[in-house]
Coordinates of C-alpha atoms in Angstrom, one line a residue:
Chain G
M2 CA 0.0 0.0 0.0
Q3 CA 1.5 3.3 -1.1
L4 CA 0.6 6.1 1.2
F5 CA 0.3 8.8 -1.4
E6 CA -1.2 7.0 -4.3
L7 CA -4.5 8.6 -3.6
L8 CA -3.2 11.9 -4.8
Q9 CA -2.9 10.5 -8.4
Y10 CA -6.6 11.0 -8.7
D11 CA -8.2 14.4 -9.4
F12 CA -11.3 13.6 -7.4
M13 CA -9.2 12.8 -4.3
K14 CA -7.2 16.0 -4.8
N15 CA -10.4 18.0 -5.0
A16 CA -11.8 16.2 -1.9
L17 CA -8.6 16.9 0.0
L18 CA -8.7 20.6 -0.9
A19 CA -12.3 20.8 0.2
V20 CA -11.5 19.1 3.5
L21 CA -8.5 21.5 4.0
I22 CA -10.9 24.5 3.6
I23 CA -14.0 23.2 5.4
T24 CA -12.3 21.8 8.4
P25 CA -10.5 24.9 9.6
L26 CA -13.7 26.8 9.0
F27 CA -15.6 24.4 11.2
G28 CA -12.9 24.4 13.8
I29 CA -13.1 28.2 14.1
L30 CA -16.9 28.4 14.1
G31 CA -17.2 25.5 16.5
T32 CA -15.4 27.3 19.3
L33 CA -18.1 30.0 19.5
I34 CA -20.9 27.6 18.9
V35 CA -19.8 25.6 21.9
N36 CA -19.2 28.7 24.0
H37 CA -22.6 30.1 23.1
R38 CA -24.2 26.7 23.9
M39 CA -25.6 26.6 20.4
A40 CA -24.9 22.9 19.5
F41 CA -28.6 22.1 19.2
F42 CA -29.2 25.3 17.3
S43 CA -26.7 24.4 14.6
D44 CA -28.1 20.9 14.5
A45 CA -31.5 22.3 13.7
L46 CA -29.9 24.5 11.1
G47 CA -28.4 21.5 9.4
H48 CA -31.8 19.8 9.3
S49 CA -33.3 22.8 7.6
A50 CA -31.3 21.9 4.5
F51 CA -34.0 19.5 3.7
T52 CA -36.7 22.2 3.5
G53 CA -34.4 24.5 1.7
M54 CA -33.8 21.9 -1.0
A55 CA -37.4 20.9 -1.1
I56 CA -38.5 24.5 -1.6
G57 CA -36.0 24.8 -4.4
V58 CA -37.3 21.7 -6.1
L59 CA -40.9 22.8 -5.6
F60 CA -40.4 26.1 -7.3
G61 CA -38.1 24.7 -9.9
I62 CA -35.2 26.9 -8.8
G63 CA -32.3 25.3 -10.8
N64 CA -29.6 26.0 -8.2
T65 CA -31.0 24.5 -5.0
S66 CA -28.0 25.8 -3.1
L67 CA -29.5 29.2 -3.4
S68 CA -32.9 28.2 -2.0
M69 CA -31.1 26.3 0.7
I70 CA -29.0 29.3 1.8
L71 CA -31.9 31.7 1.7
F72 CA -34.1 29.4 3.7
A73 CA -31.4 28.6 6.2
V74 CA -30.7 32.3 6.7
A75 CA -34.3 33.1 7.3
F76 CA -34.6 30.0 9.6
A77 CA -31.5 31.0 11.6
L78 CA -32.7 34.6 12.1
L79 CA -36.2 33.4 13.2
L80 CA -34.7 30.8 15.6
N81 CA -32.4 33.4 17.0
Y82 CA -35.2 35.8 17.6
I83 CA -37.3 33.2 19.4
R84 CA -34.3 32.0 21.3
H85 CA -33.9 35.4 22.9
K86 CA -37.6 35.8 23.6
N87 CA -37.4 33.2 26.3
V88 CA -41.1 32.4 26.0
V89 CA -40.7 28.7 26.2
S90 CA -37.4 27.1 27.0
S91 CA -35.3 27.6 23.9
D92 CA -34.3 23.9 23.4
T93 CA -38.0 23.0 23.1
V94 CA -38.5 25.8 20.5
I95 CA -35.5 24.7 18.6
S96 CA -36.6 21.1 18.6
V97 CA -40.1 22.0 17.3
F98 CA -38.6 24.0 14.5
S99 CA -36.0 21.3 13.7
S100 CA -38.7 18.6 13.5
L101 CA -41.0 20.9 11.5
S102 CA -38.3 21.7 8.9
V103 CA -37.4 18.0 8.5
A104 CA -41.0 17.0 8.1
V105 CA -41.7 19.7 5.5
G106 CA -38.6 18.8 3.6
L107 CA -39.4 15.0 3.7
A108 CA -43.0 15.6 2.8
I109 CA -42.1 17.5 -0.3
L110 CA -39.1 15.5 -1.4
S111 CA -40.8 12.2 -0.9
R112 CA -43.6 13.1 -3.3
N113 CA -44.1 10.3 -5.8
G114 CA -41.8 8.0 -3.9
N115 CA -38.7 9.9 -5.0
F116 CA -37.0 10.5 -1.8
S117 CA -34.1 8.1 -2.5
K118 CA -32.8 10.6 -5.1
Y119 CA -32.1 13.0 -2.3
S120 CA -30.8 10.6 0.3
A121 CA -27.2 11.5 -0.7
L122 CA -27.9 14.7 1.3
L123 CA -28.0 12.6 4.4
V124 CA -24.5 11.3 4.4
G125 CA -22.9 13.7 1.9
D126 CA -20.7 13.0 -1.0
I127 CA -17.4 14.8 -0.8
L128 CA -15.9 12.9 -3.8
S129 CA -18.1 14.6 -6.3
I130 CA -17.0 18.2 -5.4
T131 CA -15.8 20.3 -8.3
R132 CA -13.2 23.0 -8.5
K133 CA -15.9 25.7 -8.8
E134 CA -17.5 24.6 -5.6
I135 CA -14.2 24.6 -3.9
I136 CA -13.6 28.2 -4.8
S137 CA -16.9 29.2 -3.3
L138 CA -15.8 27.5 -0.1
L139 CA -12.5 29.4 -0.2
V140 CA -14.4 32.7 -0.5
I141 CA -16.5 31.9 2.5
L142 CA -13.3 30.9 4.4
V143 CA -11.9 34.4 3.7
I144 CA -15.1 36.1 4.8
T145 CA -15.1 34.1 8.0
L146 CA -11.6 35.0 8.8
V147 CA -12.3 38.7 8.2
F148 CA -15.5 38.5 10.3
W149 CA -13.6 36.7 13.0
Y150 CA -10.9 39.3 13.1
A151 CA -13.4 42.2 13.3
A152 CA -16.1 40.7 15.6
Y153 CA -14.5 38.1 17.8
N154 CA -14.1 40.2 20.9
G155 CA -17.7 41.4 20.7
L156 CA -19.0 37.9 20.1
H157 CA -16.9 36.5 22.9
S158 CA -18.2 39.0 25.4
I159 CA -21.8 38.2 24.4
G160 CA -21.0 34.6 25.0
I161 CA -19.8 35.4 28.5
N162 CA -22.7 37.8 29.5
S163 CA -24.9 39.5 27.0
S164 CA -26.3 42.1 29.4
L165 CA -22.8 43.2 30.3
A166 CA -21.8 43.3 26.6
K167 CA -24.8 45.5 25.9
S168 CA -23.8 47.9 28.7
K169 CA -20.4 48.2 27.1
G170 CA -21.9 49.4 23.9
I171 CA -21.5 46.3 21.9
P172 CA -24.2 45.8 19.2
V173 CA -25.3 42.5 20.7
T174 CA -28.3 41.8 18.4
L175 CA -26.5 42.8 15.2
L176 CA -23.4 40.7 16.0
D177 CA -25.4 37.7 17.1
N178 CA -27.5 37.8 14.0
A179 CA -24.5 38.2 11.8
F180 CA -22.9 35.2 13.5
V181 CA -25.9 32.9 13.0
V182 CA -26.3 34.0 9.3
L183 CA -22.6 33.1 8.8
V184 CA -23.1 29.7 10.4
A185 CA -26.2 29.2 8.2
V186 CA -24.4 30.0 5.0
I187 CA -21.4 27.8 5.8
V188 CA -23.6 24.9 6.9
M189 CA -25.6 25.1 3.7
L190 CA -22.5 25.4 1.5
S191 CA -20.9 22.3 3.0
V192 CA -23.9 20.1 3.8
R193 CA -23.9 18.5 0.4
W194 CA -20.4 17.3 1.0
V195 CA -20.5 16.4 4.6
G196 CA -24.1 15.3 5.0
I197 CA -27.0 16.4 7.2
L198 CA -26.6 13.6 9.7
I199 CA -23.0 14.4 10.6
I200 CA -22.4 18.1 9.8
N201 CA -23.2 19.1 13.3
A202 CA -20.7 16.6 14.7
L203 CA -18.1 18.2 12.6
L204 CA -18.9 21.6 14.0
I205 CA -19.1 20.6 17.6
L206 CA -16.6 17.8 18.1
P207 CA -13.3 19.5 17.4
A208 CA -14.2 22.5 19.5
A209 CA -15.5 20.3 22.3
A210 CA -12.3 18.2 22.3
A211 CA -10.2 21.4 22.3
R212 CA -12.1 22.8 25.2
N213 CA -11.3 19.7 27.2
I214 CA -7.6 20.6 27.3
A215 CA -7.3 24.3 26.4
S216 CA -6.9 26.8 29.2
D217 CA -7.2 30.0 27.2
N218 CA -8.7 31.3 24.1
R219 CA -5.5 31.0 22.0
E220 CA -5.1 27.4 22.9
Y221 CA -8.8 26.8 22.4
H222 CA -8.8 28.0 18.8
L223 CA -5.5 26.5 17.9
F224 CA -6.4 23.1 19.2
S225 CA -9.9 23.2 17.7
V226 CA -8.5 24.0 14.2
M227 CA -5.7 21.4 14.6
I228 CA -8.2 18.6 15.6
S229 CA -10.6 19.6 12.9
V230 CA -8.0 19.5 10.1
F231 CA -6.4 16.4 11.4
S232 CA -9.8 14.5 11.6
G233 CA -10.7 15.7 8.2
V234 CA -7.5 14.6 6.5
L235 CA -7.2 11.3 8.3
G236 CA -10.9 10.6 7.8
L237 CA -10.6 11.1 4.1
V238 CA -7.5 9.0 3.8
L239 CA -9.1 6.2 5.8
S240 CA -12.3 6.4 3.7
Y241 CA -10.2 6.0 0.6
Y242 CA -8.4 2.8 1.7
L243 CA -11.3 1.3 3.6
N244 CA -13.8 2.2 0.9
V245 CA -16.4 3.8 3.2
A246 CA -18.1 7.2 3.1
A247 CA -15.8 10.0 4.0
G248 CA -18.1 12.0 6.3
P249 CA -18.7 9.3 8.9
M250 CA -15.0 8.3 9.0
L251 CA -14.1 11.9 9.7
V252 CA -16.6 12.2 12.6
L253 CA -15.2 8.9 14.0
V254 CA -11.7 10.3 14.2
A255 CA -12.9 13.5 15.8
S256 CA -14.9 11.5 18.3
I257 CA -11.9 9.4 19.3
I258 CA -10.0 12.6 19.9
F259 CA -12.8 14.0 22.0
F260 CA -12.8 11.0 24.3
V261 CA -9.0 10.8 24.6
T262 CA -8.9 14.5 25.5
F263 CA -11.8 14.1 27.9
L264 CA -10.1 11.2 29.7
A265 CA -6.8 13.1 29.7
R266 CA -8.4 16.0 31.5
K267 CA -10.1 13.7 34.0
L268 CA -7.1 11.4 34.7
F269 CA -4.1 13.6 34.2
H270 CA -5.6 17.1 34.8
I271 CA -3.7 18.1 31.7
Chain X
M29 CA 2.0 24.0 30.1
F30 CA 1.0 24.9 26.5
K31 CA 3.9 22.9 25.1
K32 CA 2.9 19.9 27.2
K33 CA -0.7 20.1 25.9
L34 CA 0.4 20.6 22.3
G35 CA 2.8 17.7 22.6
F36 CA 0.0 15.5 24.0
L37 CA -2.3 16.5 21.2
L38 CA 0.3 15.8 18.5
G39 CA 1.1 12.5 20.2
V40 CA -2.5 11.5 20.0
M41 CA -2.6 12.4 16.4
V42 CA 0.5 10.4 15.6
L43 CA -0.9 7.4 17.4
L44 CA -4.2 7.7 15.6
S45 CA -2.5 7.9 12.2
L46 CA -0.5 4.8 13.0
A47 CA -3.6 3.0 14.1
G48 CA -5.4 4.1 11.0
Y49 CA -2.4 2.9 8.9
L50 CA -2.5 -0.5 10.5
V51 CA -6.3 -0.8 10.0
C52 CA -5.8 0.1 6.4
L53 CA -3.1 -2.5 6.0
T54 CA -5.2 -5.3 7.5
M55 CA -8.6 -4.4 6.1
G56 CA -7.9 -2.1 3.2
S57 CA -8.8 -3.2 -0.3
E58 CA -5.8 -3.8 -2.4
K59 CA -5.8 -1.8 -5.5
K60 CA -5.4 -3.5 -8.8
V61 CA -3.6 -1.3 -11.2
N62 CA -4.5 -1.9 -14.8
K63 CA -1.3 -1.1 -16.6
D64 CA -1.2 -4.0 -19.0
E65 CA -2.6 -4.2 -22.5
T66 CA -6.0 -5.5 -21.3
F67 CA -8.9 -3.3 -22.4
L68 CA -10.9 -2.6 -19.3
L69 CA -14.6 -2.1 -19.9
V70 CA -16.5 -0.9 -16.9
T71 CA -20.3 -1.2 -16.8
S72 CA -22.6 0.9 -14.8
F73 CA -25.0 -1.7 -13.4
Y74 CA -26.2 -5.2 -13.8
P75 CA -28.2 -5.2 -17.1
M76 CA -25.3 -3.5 -18.8
Y77 CA -22.8 -5.9 -17.2
V78 CA -24.7 -8.9 -18.6
L79 CA -24.9 -7.2 -22.0
A80 CA -21.1 -6.5 -22.0
E81 CA -20.4 -10.1 -20.9
N82 CA -22.2 -11.4 -23.9
V83 CA -20.7 -9.0 -26.4
T84 CA -17.2 -9.8 -25.2
A85 CA -17.6 -13.5 -24.8
G86 CA -14.6 -15.2 -26.2
V87 CA -12.9 -11.9 -27.1
E88 CA -9.3 -11.8 -26.1
G89 CA -7.7 -8.9 -24.3
I90 CA -10.8 -7.4 -22.7
E91 CA -12.0 -7.4 -19.1
V92 CA -15.5 -6.5 -18.0
T93 CA -16.2 -5.3 -14.5
N94 CA -19.3 -3.9 -13.0
L95 CA -19.0 -0.6 -11.2
T96 CA -21.8 -1.3 -8.8
E97 CA -22.3 -4.6 -7.0
N98 CA -24.4 -7.1 -8.9
Q99 CA -27.0 -6.8 -6.1
T100 CA -27.3 -3.0 -6.2
G101 CA -30.3 -2.9 -8.6
C102 CA -31.5 0.3 -10.0
L103 CA -29.1 3.2 -9.5
H104 CA -31.5 6.1 -8.8
D105 CA -30.1 6.6 -5.3
Y106 CA -26.5 5.4 -5.8
V107 CA -23.6 7.2 -4.1
V108 CA -20.2 6.4 -5.5
S109 CA -17.4 5.2 -3.3
P110 CA -13.7 6.0 -3.7
Q111 CA -13.2 2.6 -5.2
D112 CA -15.7 3.3 -7.9
M113 CA -13.9 6.5 -8.8
R114 CA -10.6 4.5 -9.0
R115 CA -12.2 1.9 -11.3
L116 CA -13.5 4.6 -13.6
D117 CA -10.1 6.2 -13.6
E118 CA -8.5 2.9 -14.8
A119 CA -11.3 2.1 -17.3
D120 CA -10.7 2.3 -21.1
A121 CA -14.4 2.6 -21.7
F122 CA -17.6 3.0 -19.7
L123 CA -20.8 1.3 -20.7
I124 CA -24.0 2.9 -19.4
N125 CA -27.7 2.4 -20.1
G126 CA -28.3 6.1 -20.3
A127 CA -31.8 7.6 -20.5
G128 CA -31.5 9.0 -17.0
M129 CA -30.7 5.7 -15.3
E130 CA -27.3 6.8 -14.1
L131 CA -28.0 10.3 -12.8
F132 CA -25.3 10.0 -10.3
L133 CA -22.7 10.0 -13.1
E134 CA -23.2 13.4 -14.5
K135 CA -21.0 15.0 -11.9
I136 CA -18.5 12.3 -11.8
M137 CA -18.0 12.4 -15.5
K138 CA -16.7 15.9 -15.1
N139 CA -13.8 14.5 -13.2
S140 CA -12.8 12.1 -15.9
P141 CA -13.9 13.8 -19.1
K142 CA -11.6 11.8 -21.4
L143 CA -13.2 8.4 -20.6
P144 CA -15.2 7.1 -23.7
V145 CA -18.8 6.5 -22.6
I146 CA -21.0 4.1 -24.5
E147 CA -24.6 5.0 -24.0
A148 CA -26.6 1.9 -24.9
S149 CA -30.0 3.5 -25.1
H150 CA -28.9 6.3 -27.3
G151 CA -31.5 7.1 -29.8
I152 CA -34.0 4.5 -28.6
P153 CA -37.5 5.9 -28.3
L154 CA -38.5 5.9 -24.6
L155 CA -41.8 5.4 -22.9
E156 CA -43.1 8.3 -20.8
G157 CA -42.1 8.0 -17.2
E158 CA -44.5 8.6 -14.3
E159 CA -44.6 12.0 -12.7
H160 CA -41.0 11.9 -11.5
D161 CA -39.9 15.3 -10.6
H162 CA -36.5 15.5 -12.1
E163 CA -36.6 19.3 -12.2
E164 CA -33.4 19.6 -10.2
E165 CA -31.3 17.4 -12.4
E166 CA -32.7 18.8 -15.5
Q167 CA -31.7 22.3 -14.5
E168 CA -28.4 21.3 -13.2
S169 CA -27.4 19.5 -16.3
G170 CA -28.8 22.4 -18.3
H171 CA -26.2 24.6 -16.6
D172 CA -23.2 22.9 -18.0
G173 CA -24.7 22.1 -21.3
H174 CA -24.4 18.4 -21.0
G175 CA -26.2 17.8 -24.2
H176 CA -29.0 15.7 -22.7
E177 CA -31.6 17.7 -24.6
E178 CA -32.5 14.8 -26.8
H179 CA -34.4 13.0 -24.1
S180 CA -36.4 14.4 -21.2
H181 CA -35.4 13.2 -17.8
A182 CA -39.0 12.3 -17.1
A183 CA -38.7 9.5 -19.6
N184 CA -38.6 5.9 -18.4
G185 CA -35.1 4.6 -18.9
H186 CA -35.7 0.9 -18.1
V187 CA -35.5 0.0 -21.8
W188 CA -33.9 -3.5 -21.4
M189 CA -37.2 -4.9 -20.2
D190 CA -38.4 -4.8 -23.9
V191 CA -36.5 -7.5 -25.7
E192 CA -36.7 -5.7 -29.0
R193 CA -35.3 -2.5 -27.5
Y194 CA -32.6 -4.6 -25.7
R195 CA -31.6 -5.9 -29.1
V196 CA -31.2 -2.4 -30.4
Q197 CA -29.0 -1.7 -27.3
L198 CA -26.9 -4.7 -28.1
A199 CA -26.4 -3.5 -31.7
A200 CA -25.4 0.0 -30.5
V201 CA -22.9 -1.4 -28.0
T202 CA -21.5 -3.8 -30.5
K203 CA -20.9 -0.9 -33.0
E204 CA -19.2 1.4 -30.5
L205 CA -17.1 -1.4 -29.0
R206 CA -15.9 -2.4 -32.5
D207 CA -14.8 1.2 -33.1
L208 CA -12.9 1.3 -29.8
M209 CA -11.2 -2.1 -30.4
P210 CA -10.7 -2.4 -34.1
K211 CA -8.3 -5.3 -33.7
H212 CA -11.0 -7.4 -32.1
A213 CA -13.9 -6.1 -34.2
D214 CA -14.7 -9.5 -35.8
A215 CA -14.7 -11.4 -32.5
I216 CA -17.0 -8.8 -31.0
S217 CA -19.4 -9.1 -33.9
Q218 CA -19.4 -12.9 -33.6
A219 CA -20.1 -12.8 -30.0
A220 CA -22.9 -10.2 -30.4
A221 CA -24.5 -12.2 -33.3
A222 CA -24.5 -15.4 -31.1
Y223 CA -26.2 -13.5 -28.3
D224 CA -28.7 -11.8 -30.7
N225 CA -29.7 -15.2 -32.0
K226 CA -30.8 -16.2 -28.5
L227 CA -32.5 -12.9 -28.1
Q228 CA -34.4 -13.5 -31.3
V229 CA -35.8 -16.7 -29.9
L230 CA -36.8 -14.8 -26.8
A231 CA -38.5 -12.2 -28.9
E232 CA -40.5 -14.9 -30.6
G233 CA -41.5 -16.1 -27.2
V234 CA -42.7 -12.6 -26.4
K235 CA -44.7 -12.5 -29.6
D236 CA -46.3 -15.9 -28.9
L237 CA -47.4 -14.7 -25.5
K238 CA -48.7 -11.5 -26.8
E239 CA -51.5 -13.4 -28.4
H240 CA -52.8 -14.2 -25.0
T241 CA -52.0 -10.9 -23.3
E242 CA -53.0 -8.3 -25.9
G243 CA -55.4 -5.8 -24.2
I244 CA -55.1 -7.2 -20.7
Y245 CA -55.2 -4.6 -18.0
V246 CA -52.3 -4.4 -15.7
V247 CA -51.1 -2.4 -12.7
I248 CA -47.4 -2.2 -12.5
F249 CA -45.2 -1.6 -9.4
H250 CA -42.0 -0.9 -11.2
E251 CA -41.4 1.5 -14.0
A252 CA -39.3 -1.1 -15.7
F253 CA -42.4 -3.3 -16.2
A254 CA -43.9 -0.6 -18.5
Y255 CA -41.6 -1.9 -21.3
L256 CA -42.5 -5.5 -20.7
A257 CA -46.2 -4.6 -20.6
E258 CA -45.9 -2.6 -23.9
S259 CA -44.1 -5.4 -25.7
L260 CA -46.9 -7.8 -24.6
G261 CA -49.6 -5.4 -25.8
M262 CA -50.9 -4.9 -22.2
D263 CA -52.9 -1.9 -21.2
V264 CA -51.2 -0.2 -18.2
L265 CA -54.0 1.1 -15.9
M266 CA -51.6 2.5 -13.4
A267 CA -47.9 2.6 -12.6
F268 CA -46.6 2.9 -9.1
S269 CA -43.1 4.2 -9.2
L270 CA -41.7 2.9 -6.0
D271 CA -38.2 2.6 -4.9
E272 CA -36.6 0.4 -2.3
N273 CA -37.5 2.6 0.7
S274 CA -40.9 4.0 0.0
E275 CA -44.4 2.7 0.4
P276 CA -47.4 3.3 -1.8
S277 CA -49.5 6.1 -0.5
P278 CA -53.1 5.5 0.4
G279 CA -54.2 7.8 -2.4
E280 CA -52.4 5.7 -5.0
I281 CA -53.8 2.5 -3.6
T282 CA -57.3 3.9 -3.8
E283 CA -56.7 5.0 -7.4
A284 CA -55.5 1.6 -8.4
I285 CA -58.5 -0.1 -6.8
E286 CA -60.9 2.2 -8.5
E287 CA -59.2 1.7 -11.9
I288 CA -59.3 -2.1 -11.6
N289 CA -62.9 -2.1 -10.4
Y290 CA -63.9 0.1 -13.3
H291 CA -62.3 -2.2 -15.8
G292 CA -63.3 -5.4 -14.0
T293 CA -60.1 -7.2 -13.5
A294 CA -56.4 -6.8 -13.9
L295 CA -53.0 -8.3 -13.4
I296 CA -50.6 -6.8 -10.9
L297 CA -47.0 -7.0 -12.0
I298 CA -44.7 -6.7 -9.0
E299 CA -41.3 -7.7 -7.7
K300 CA -41.5 -10.7 -5.4
E301 CA -39.7 -8.9 -2.6
Y302 CA -42.3 -6.2 -2.5
A303 CA -45.3 -8.4 -3.0
S304 CA -46.8 -7.2 0.3
H305 CA -47.4 -3.8 -1.4
A306 CA -50.1 -5.4 -3.5
N307 CA -52.0 -6.9 -0.6
S308 CA -54.0 -3.7 0.0
I309 CA -55.2 -3.8 -3.6
L310 CA -56.1 -7.5 -3.5
A311 CA -58.4 -6.9 -0.6
D312 CA -60.7 -4.6 -2.5
A313 CA -60.3 -5.5 -6.2
D314 CA -60.4 -8.5 -8.5
A315 CA -56.7 -8.9 -9.5
K316 CA -54.1 -11.5 -9.9
V317 CA -50.5 -11.0 -8.8
V318 CA -47.6 -12.0 -11.1
Y319 CA -44.1 -11.8 -9.8
I320 CA -41.8 -10.1 -12.3
N321 CA -38.1 -9.8 -12.1
P322 CA -36.8 -6.4 -13.3
L323 CA -33.4 -8.1 -14.1
T324 CA -31.4 -5.5 -12.3
T325 CA -29.7 -7.9 -9.9
G326 CA -28.3 -11.4 -10.4
D327 CA -25.4 -13.8 -9.9
G328 CA -23.4 -12.5 -12.8
A329 CA -24.1 -15.4 -15.2
A330 CA -23.9 -14.4 -18.8
D331 CA -27.3 -15.9 -19.6
S332 CA -29.1 -14.3 -16.6
Y333 CA -31.0 -11.9 -18.8
L334 CA -32.3 -14.7 -21.0
S335 CA -33.2 -17.0 -18.2
G336 CA -34.8 -14.1 -16.2
M337 CA -36.8 -13.0 -19.1
W338 CA -38.1 -16.5 -19.9
E339 CA -39.1 -16.9 -16.3
N340 CA -41.0 -13.6 -16.5
L341 CA -42.8 -14.7 -19.6
N342 CA -43.6 -18.1 -18.1
A343 CA -45.0 -16.5 -15.0
I344 CA -47.3 -14.4 -17.0
R345 CA -48.2 -17.3 -19.3
Q346 CA -49.3 -19.4 -16.3
V347 CA -51.8 -16.7 -15.2
V348 CA -53.3 -15.8 -18.6
E349 CA -53.6 -19.3 -20.1

């Protein structure tokens, strides 16, 4: 078995490039999602991809990515609004919306017994990614980095205490909404490759594992990105040699790292 | 402290990589590199595989492999694995049914644009499909001008279920393969002619049976059966288009029952594995069930199309005679 034979193939090169762009992105975003306790929120967001796609198919919009992004952005803003209303406990509200969007999407996509055509959306298909799509991912990576540079401190203080942040003159609502919109766009752009069932794991696991061992923000970010990229690359390579889907393999690696870091913190107080 | 943690994390990563390497060594699929002179013909799914086996029977220097497992069946929901991509990369030609059966390929073909593709159903008149909503694919393929304009995606692509159309497929594949392998052109023609002779006998069998089946009403549970029904002169009252993981909806069942009752009686053509789907109709309508094999799976035997089709004809014959 030659280690680098996989790079002879264009489709593997494309997949590897995509992984190298998506995983740092998810590593960075994950840190704030975990800090803001939004794991469930981003999960619901991923599920809304179904409805977004269904709406696109229903209205005959050729590029369903567009309808997915538009729907997800609207969905994210609505969820965020309700989350801050505190009418019912927010996890209940999120669960209701998550179930609703899955049901609407399934109902529309399964018309005439055709759902199997869309089942690739569930586990993702990173091998079919093309150069053009990789470029759109690259653009979003740059936007994220700029946004991070400009807004991180504000977002971080919101995560710690939003009332305090407000009193310091930080535009809490604006920043918070901008953040969820960014998450929505990124999730929708990558869900075709990663799959609805596992996209949230990819957002949460690296950050959660990094949090196990990090003691400040610098470490937290660094470790999260490292773990994310590593899981992505190893997952992809393993999927190539073992002939299994890439998404699940990637999540498996990240999960193992999570448990190792979790135990390390408990046992060795690292 | 930071260095210690970083070291720990890197250590974990190295260990995981090693573990992964070991797992790959023990379980990984060994890659077969096709560097010799053998012409590698990859087929998309079972009916094409059987066709290719017959066209290349006795031809030297050609190897036929099936991209999907022989048990995969129809490819509507197929997701390619890395191994499939590798196989296509090594292939010298790729035989597909076309007519929308291999939708998953459109994207993949962009990655290996140089691979010659033989589309067996090219130019064959297709039956109308059921209300499949293929809008998405249609639009997507429209974007990059894939040249699929000649047939609508709503068309029914299961052409091999009509023996005469299958013979046209055979002729088309024979011609293209001869062009690709000029040295073996004669051997290919010979093999194809031998297969076509057997198909001709089969086609006679269809004609004989047609005398008993002309005008019979049928409800079909697989789009593929529309071609069989047409070649037997049957009148399709209703076609369910089910796939492996969906159930008929109550509305469709009711429609089928009303159609059958209106016309008196009908045959239900259904795959044996999904026979239970027909039960709800049998309860309220006068119908007989015939198990039909869509010939999309099998054990890889070269005569499996022939034997499967004869079985289908006999199954129908037993009910109508």
